[in-house]
CSV table of C-alpha atoms in Angstrom, one decimal:
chain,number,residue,atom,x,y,z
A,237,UNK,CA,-3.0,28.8,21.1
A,238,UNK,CA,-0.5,31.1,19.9
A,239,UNK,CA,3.2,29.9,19.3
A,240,UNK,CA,6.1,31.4,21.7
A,241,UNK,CA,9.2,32.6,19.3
A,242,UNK,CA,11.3,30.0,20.3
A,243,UNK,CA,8.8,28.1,18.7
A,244,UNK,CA,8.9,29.6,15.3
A,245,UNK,CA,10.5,27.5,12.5
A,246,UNK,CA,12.3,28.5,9.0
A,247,UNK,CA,10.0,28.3,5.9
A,248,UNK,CA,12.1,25.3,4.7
A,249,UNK,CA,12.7,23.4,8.1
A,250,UNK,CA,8.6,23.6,7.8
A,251,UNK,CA,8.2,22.4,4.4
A,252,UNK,CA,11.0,19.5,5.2
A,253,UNK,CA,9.0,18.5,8.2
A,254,UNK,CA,5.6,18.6,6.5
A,255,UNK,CA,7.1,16.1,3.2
A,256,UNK,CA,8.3,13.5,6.1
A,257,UNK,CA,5.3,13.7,8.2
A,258,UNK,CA,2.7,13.7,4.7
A,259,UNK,CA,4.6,11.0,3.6
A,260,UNK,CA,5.0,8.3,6.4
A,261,UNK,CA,5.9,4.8,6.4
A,262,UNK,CA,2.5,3.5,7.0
A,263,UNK,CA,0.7,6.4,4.5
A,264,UNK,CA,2.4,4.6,2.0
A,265,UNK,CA,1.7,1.6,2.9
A,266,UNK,CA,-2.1,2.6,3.3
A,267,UNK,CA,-1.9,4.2,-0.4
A,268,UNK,CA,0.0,1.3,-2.3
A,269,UNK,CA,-2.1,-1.5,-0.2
A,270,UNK,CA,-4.1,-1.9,-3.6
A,271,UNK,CA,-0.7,-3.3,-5.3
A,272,UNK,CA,-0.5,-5.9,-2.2
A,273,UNK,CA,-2.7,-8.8,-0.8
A,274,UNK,CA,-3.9,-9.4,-4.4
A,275,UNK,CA,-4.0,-12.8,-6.6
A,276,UNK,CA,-3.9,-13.5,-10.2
A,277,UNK,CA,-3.5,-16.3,-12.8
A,278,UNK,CA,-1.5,-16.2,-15.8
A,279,UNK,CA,-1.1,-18.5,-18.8
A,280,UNK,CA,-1.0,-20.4,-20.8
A,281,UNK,CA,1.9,-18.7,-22.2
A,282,UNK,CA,4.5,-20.1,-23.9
A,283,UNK,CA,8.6,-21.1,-23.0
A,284,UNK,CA,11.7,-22.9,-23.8
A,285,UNK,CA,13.2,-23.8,-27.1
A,286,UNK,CA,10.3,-23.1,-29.5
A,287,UNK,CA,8.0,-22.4,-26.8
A,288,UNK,CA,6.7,-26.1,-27.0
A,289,UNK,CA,6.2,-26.2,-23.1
A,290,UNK,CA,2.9,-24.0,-21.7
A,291,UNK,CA,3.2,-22.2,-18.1
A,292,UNK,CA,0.5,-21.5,-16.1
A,293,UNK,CA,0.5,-20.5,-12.8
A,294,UNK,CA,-1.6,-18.8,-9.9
A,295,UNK,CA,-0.1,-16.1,-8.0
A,296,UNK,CA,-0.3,-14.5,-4.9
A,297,UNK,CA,1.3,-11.2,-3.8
A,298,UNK,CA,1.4,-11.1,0.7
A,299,UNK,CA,1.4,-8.0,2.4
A,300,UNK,CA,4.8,-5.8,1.8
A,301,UNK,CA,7.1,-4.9,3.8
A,302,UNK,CA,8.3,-1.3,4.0
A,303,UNK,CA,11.7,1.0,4.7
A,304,UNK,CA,12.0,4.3,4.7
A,305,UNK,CA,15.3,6.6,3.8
A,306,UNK,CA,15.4,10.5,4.9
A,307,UNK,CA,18.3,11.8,2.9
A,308,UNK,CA,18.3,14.4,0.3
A,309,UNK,CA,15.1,12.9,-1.2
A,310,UNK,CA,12.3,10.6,0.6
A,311,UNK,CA,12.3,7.3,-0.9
A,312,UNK,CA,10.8,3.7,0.2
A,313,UNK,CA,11.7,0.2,-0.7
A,314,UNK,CA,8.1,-1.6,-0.8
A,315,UNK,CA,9.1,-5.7,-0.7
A,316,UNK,CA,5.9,-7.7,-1.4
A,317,UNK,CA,6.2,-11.3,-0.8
A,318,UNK,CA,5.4,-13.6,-4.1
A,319,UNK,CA,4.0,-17.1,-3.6
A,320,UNK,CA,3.4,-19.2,-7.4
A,321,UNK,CA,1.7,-22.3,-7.9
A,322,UNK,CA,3.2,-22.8,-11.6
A,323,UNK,CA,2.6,-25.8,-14.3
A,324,UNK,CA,4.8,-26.4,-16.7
A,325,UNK,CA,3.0,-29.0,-19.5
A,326,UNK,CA,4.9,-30.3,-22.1
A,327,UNK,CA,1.9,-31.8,-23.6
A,328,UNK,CA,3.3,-35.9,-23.2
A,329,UNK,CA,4.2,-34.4,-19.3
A,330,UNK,CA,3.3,-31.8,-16.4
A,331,UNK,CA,5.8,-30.1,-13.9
A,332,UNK,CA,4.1,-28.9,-10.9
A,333,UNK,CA,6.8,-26.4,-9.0
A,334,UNK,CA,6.4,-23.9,-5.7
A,335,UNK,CA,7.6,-20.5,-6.2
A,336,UNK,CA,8.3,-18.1,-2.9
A,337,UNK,CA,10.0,-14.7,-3.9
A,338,UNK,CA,9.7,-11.1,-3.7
A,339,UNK,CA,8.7,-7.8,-6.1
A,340,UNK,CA,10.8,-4.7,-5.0
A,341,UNK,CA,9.3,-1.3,-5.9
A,342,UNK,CA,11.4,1.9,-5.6
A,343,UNK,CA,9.6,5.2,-4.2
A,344,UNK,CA,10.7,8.1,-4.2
A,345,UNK,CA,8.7,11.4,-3.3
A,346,UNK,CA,9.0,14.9,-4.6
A,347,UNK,CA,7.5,18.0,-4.8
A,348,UNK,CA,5.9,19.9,-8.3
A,349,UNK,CA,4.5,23.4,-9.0
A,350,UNK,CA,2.4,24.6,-7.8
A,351,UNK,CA,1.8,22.7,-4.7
A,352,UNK,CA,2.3,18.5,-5.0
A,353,UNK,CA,3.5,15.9,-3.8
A,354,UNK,CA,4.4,13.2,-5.9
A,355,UNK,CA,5.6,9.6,-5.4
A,356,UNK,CA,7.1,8.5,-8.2
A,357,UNK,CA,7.5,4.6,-8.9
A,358,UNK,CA,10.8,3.0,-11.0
A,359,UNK,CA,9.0,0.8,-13.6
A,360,UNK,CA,9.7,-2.6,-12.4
A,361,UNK,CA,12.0,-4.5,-14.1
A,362,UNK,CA,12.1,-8.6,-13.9
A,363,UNK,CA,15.7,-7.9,-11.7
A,364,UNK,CA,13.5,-6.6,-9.0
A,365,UNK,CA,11.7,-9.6,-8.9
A,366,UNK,CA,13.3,-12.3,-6.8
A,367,UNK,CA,12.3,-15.9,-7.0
A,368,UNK,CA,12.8,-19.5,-5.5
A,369,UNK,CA,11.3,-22.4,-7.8
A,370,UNK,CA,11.4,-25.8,-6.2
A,371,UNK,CA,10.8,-28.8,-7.7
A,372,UNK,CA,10.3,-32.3,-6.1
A,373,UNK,CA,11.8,-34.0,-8.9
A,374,UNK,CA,15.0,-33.9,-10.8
A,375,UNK,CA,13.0,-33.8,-14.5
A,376,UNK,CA,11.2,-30.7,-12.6
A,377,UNK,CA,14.7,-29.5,-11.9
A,378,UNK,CA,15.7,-29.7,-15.7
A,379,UNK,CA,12.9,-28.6,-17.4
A,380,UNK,CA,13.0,-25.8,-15.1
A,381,UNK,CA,16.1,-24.5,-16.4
A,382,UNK,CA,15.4,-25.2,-20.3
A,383,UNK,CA,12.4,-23.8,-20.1
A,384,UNK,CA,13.6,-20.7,-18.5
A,385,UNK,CA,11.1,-20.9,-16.0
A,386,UNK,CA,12.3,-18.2,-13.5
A,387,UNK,CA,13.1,-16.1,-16.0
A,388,UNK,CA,9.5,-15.8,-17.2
A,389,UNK,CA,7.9,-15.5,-13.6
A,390,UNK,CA,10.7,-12.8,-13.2
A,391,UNK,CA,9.4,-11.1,-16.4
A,392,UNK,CA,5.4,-11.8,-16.4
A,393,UNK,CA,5.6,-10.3,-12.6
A,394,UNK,CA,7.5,-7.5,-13.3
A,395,UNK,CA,4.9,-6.7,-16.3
A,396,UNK,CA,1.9,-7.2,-14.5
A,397,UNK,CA,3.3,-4.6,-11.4
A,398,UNK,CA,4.1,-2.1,-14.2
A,399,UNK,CA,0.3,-2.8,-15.4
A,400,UNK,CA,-1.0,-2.0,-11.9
A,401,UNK,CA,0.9,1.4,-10.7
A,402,UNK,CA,-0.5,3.0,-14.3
A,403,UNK,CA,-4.3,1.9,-13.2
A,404,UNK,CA,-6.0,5.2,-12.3
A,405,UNK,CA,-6.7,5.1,-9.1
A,406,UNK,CA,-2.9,3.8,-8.3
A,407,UNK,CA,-2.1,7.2,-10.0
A,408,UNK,CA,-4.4,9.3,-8.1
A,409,UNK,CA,-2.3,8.6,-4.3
A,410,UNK,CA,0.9,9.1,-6.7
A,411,UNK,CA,-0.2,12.7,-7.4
A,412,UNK,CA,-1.7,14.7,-4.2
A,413,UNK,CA,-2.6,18.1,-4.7
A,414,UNK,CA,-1.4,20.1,-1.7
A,415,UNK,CA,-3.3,23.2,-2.9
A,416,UNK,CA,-6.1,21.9,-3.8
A,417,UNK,CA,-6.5,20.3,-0.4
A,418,UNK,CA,-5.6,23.5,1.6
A,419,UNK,CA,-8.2,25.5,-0.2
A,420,UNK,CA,-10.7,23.1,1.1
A,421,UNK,CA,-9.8,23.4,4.8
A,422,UNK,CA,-9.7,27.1,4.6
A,423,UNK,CA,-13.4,27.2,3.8
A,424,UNK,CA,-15.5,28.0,6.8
């Protein structure tokens, strides 16, 4: 079917146009899923004063949530719910506590010679990790703030994020070869 010329579009409007629709709300949440739904364990590590007490904890990361912003660039705020069971031992006593929070990733995407699209990622920084620790006790409560507890779920999250948007095939949705791509569907 051949286009009418009230049809026709600028080279630009079309490239604009193509960026928003290629990179879509849920497209990126399809492509990052791999960061999401996932669990993990860490510890024992050490905290506090002379890191005498040992965290552990087991973590789970929910499905995220996802906004968009059209402006001058593309860019996404991916929120990924946190859940932690965490231990704190202090070898003569154990502190059990229940952590809900969130990770917050920054996307942004661009274009690169010859013919890409690129999301890039802001490295995570424990900031962009938001916790609430609760403790059923008020010892819980204390050791919670000597041992710096939230800081270190802040800073172990935001470490093992950064670990999982360099993994390969995290990098390969990051980088999509247009060209490469449109070669492919010209072949008959």
């Amino acid at each position: 079917m051949e286009p009418d010329e009230a049809s026709y579009i600028s080279y630009e409007e079309f490239g604009r146009r193509f960026l928003e629709y290629a990179v879509s709300e849920q497209r990126i949440a399809d492509a990052f899923g791999e960061l999401t739904g996932a669990a993990f364990d860490f510890g024992p590590i050490g905290v506090g004063p002379g890191r005498l007490a040992k965290v552990t904890a087991q973590v789970e990361l929910g499905q995220p949530r996802i906004l968009r912003f059209v402006d001058a660039f593309i860019s996404f705020e991916l929120t990924i719910p946190l859940h932690v069971d965490l231990v704190v031992d202090l070898a003569v006593d154990r502190s059990r506590f229940r952590v809900d929070g969130t990770v917050h990733l920054h996307l942004t995407a661009r274009t690169a010679d010859p013919l890409r699209v690129v999301i890039d990622i802001a490295e995570p920084r424990p900031g962009d990790v938001r916790v609430n620790v609760a403790s059923s006790t008020k010892r819980g409560q204390l050791l919670r703030v000597l041992a710096s507890v939230d800081h270190e779920i802040r800073r172990f999250v935001a470490r093992y994020m950064s670990e999982e948007i360099r993994k390969p095939e995290i990098g390969a949705v990051r980088n999509i070869d247009v060209a490469t791509r449109l070669d492919a569907a010209w072949k008959l």
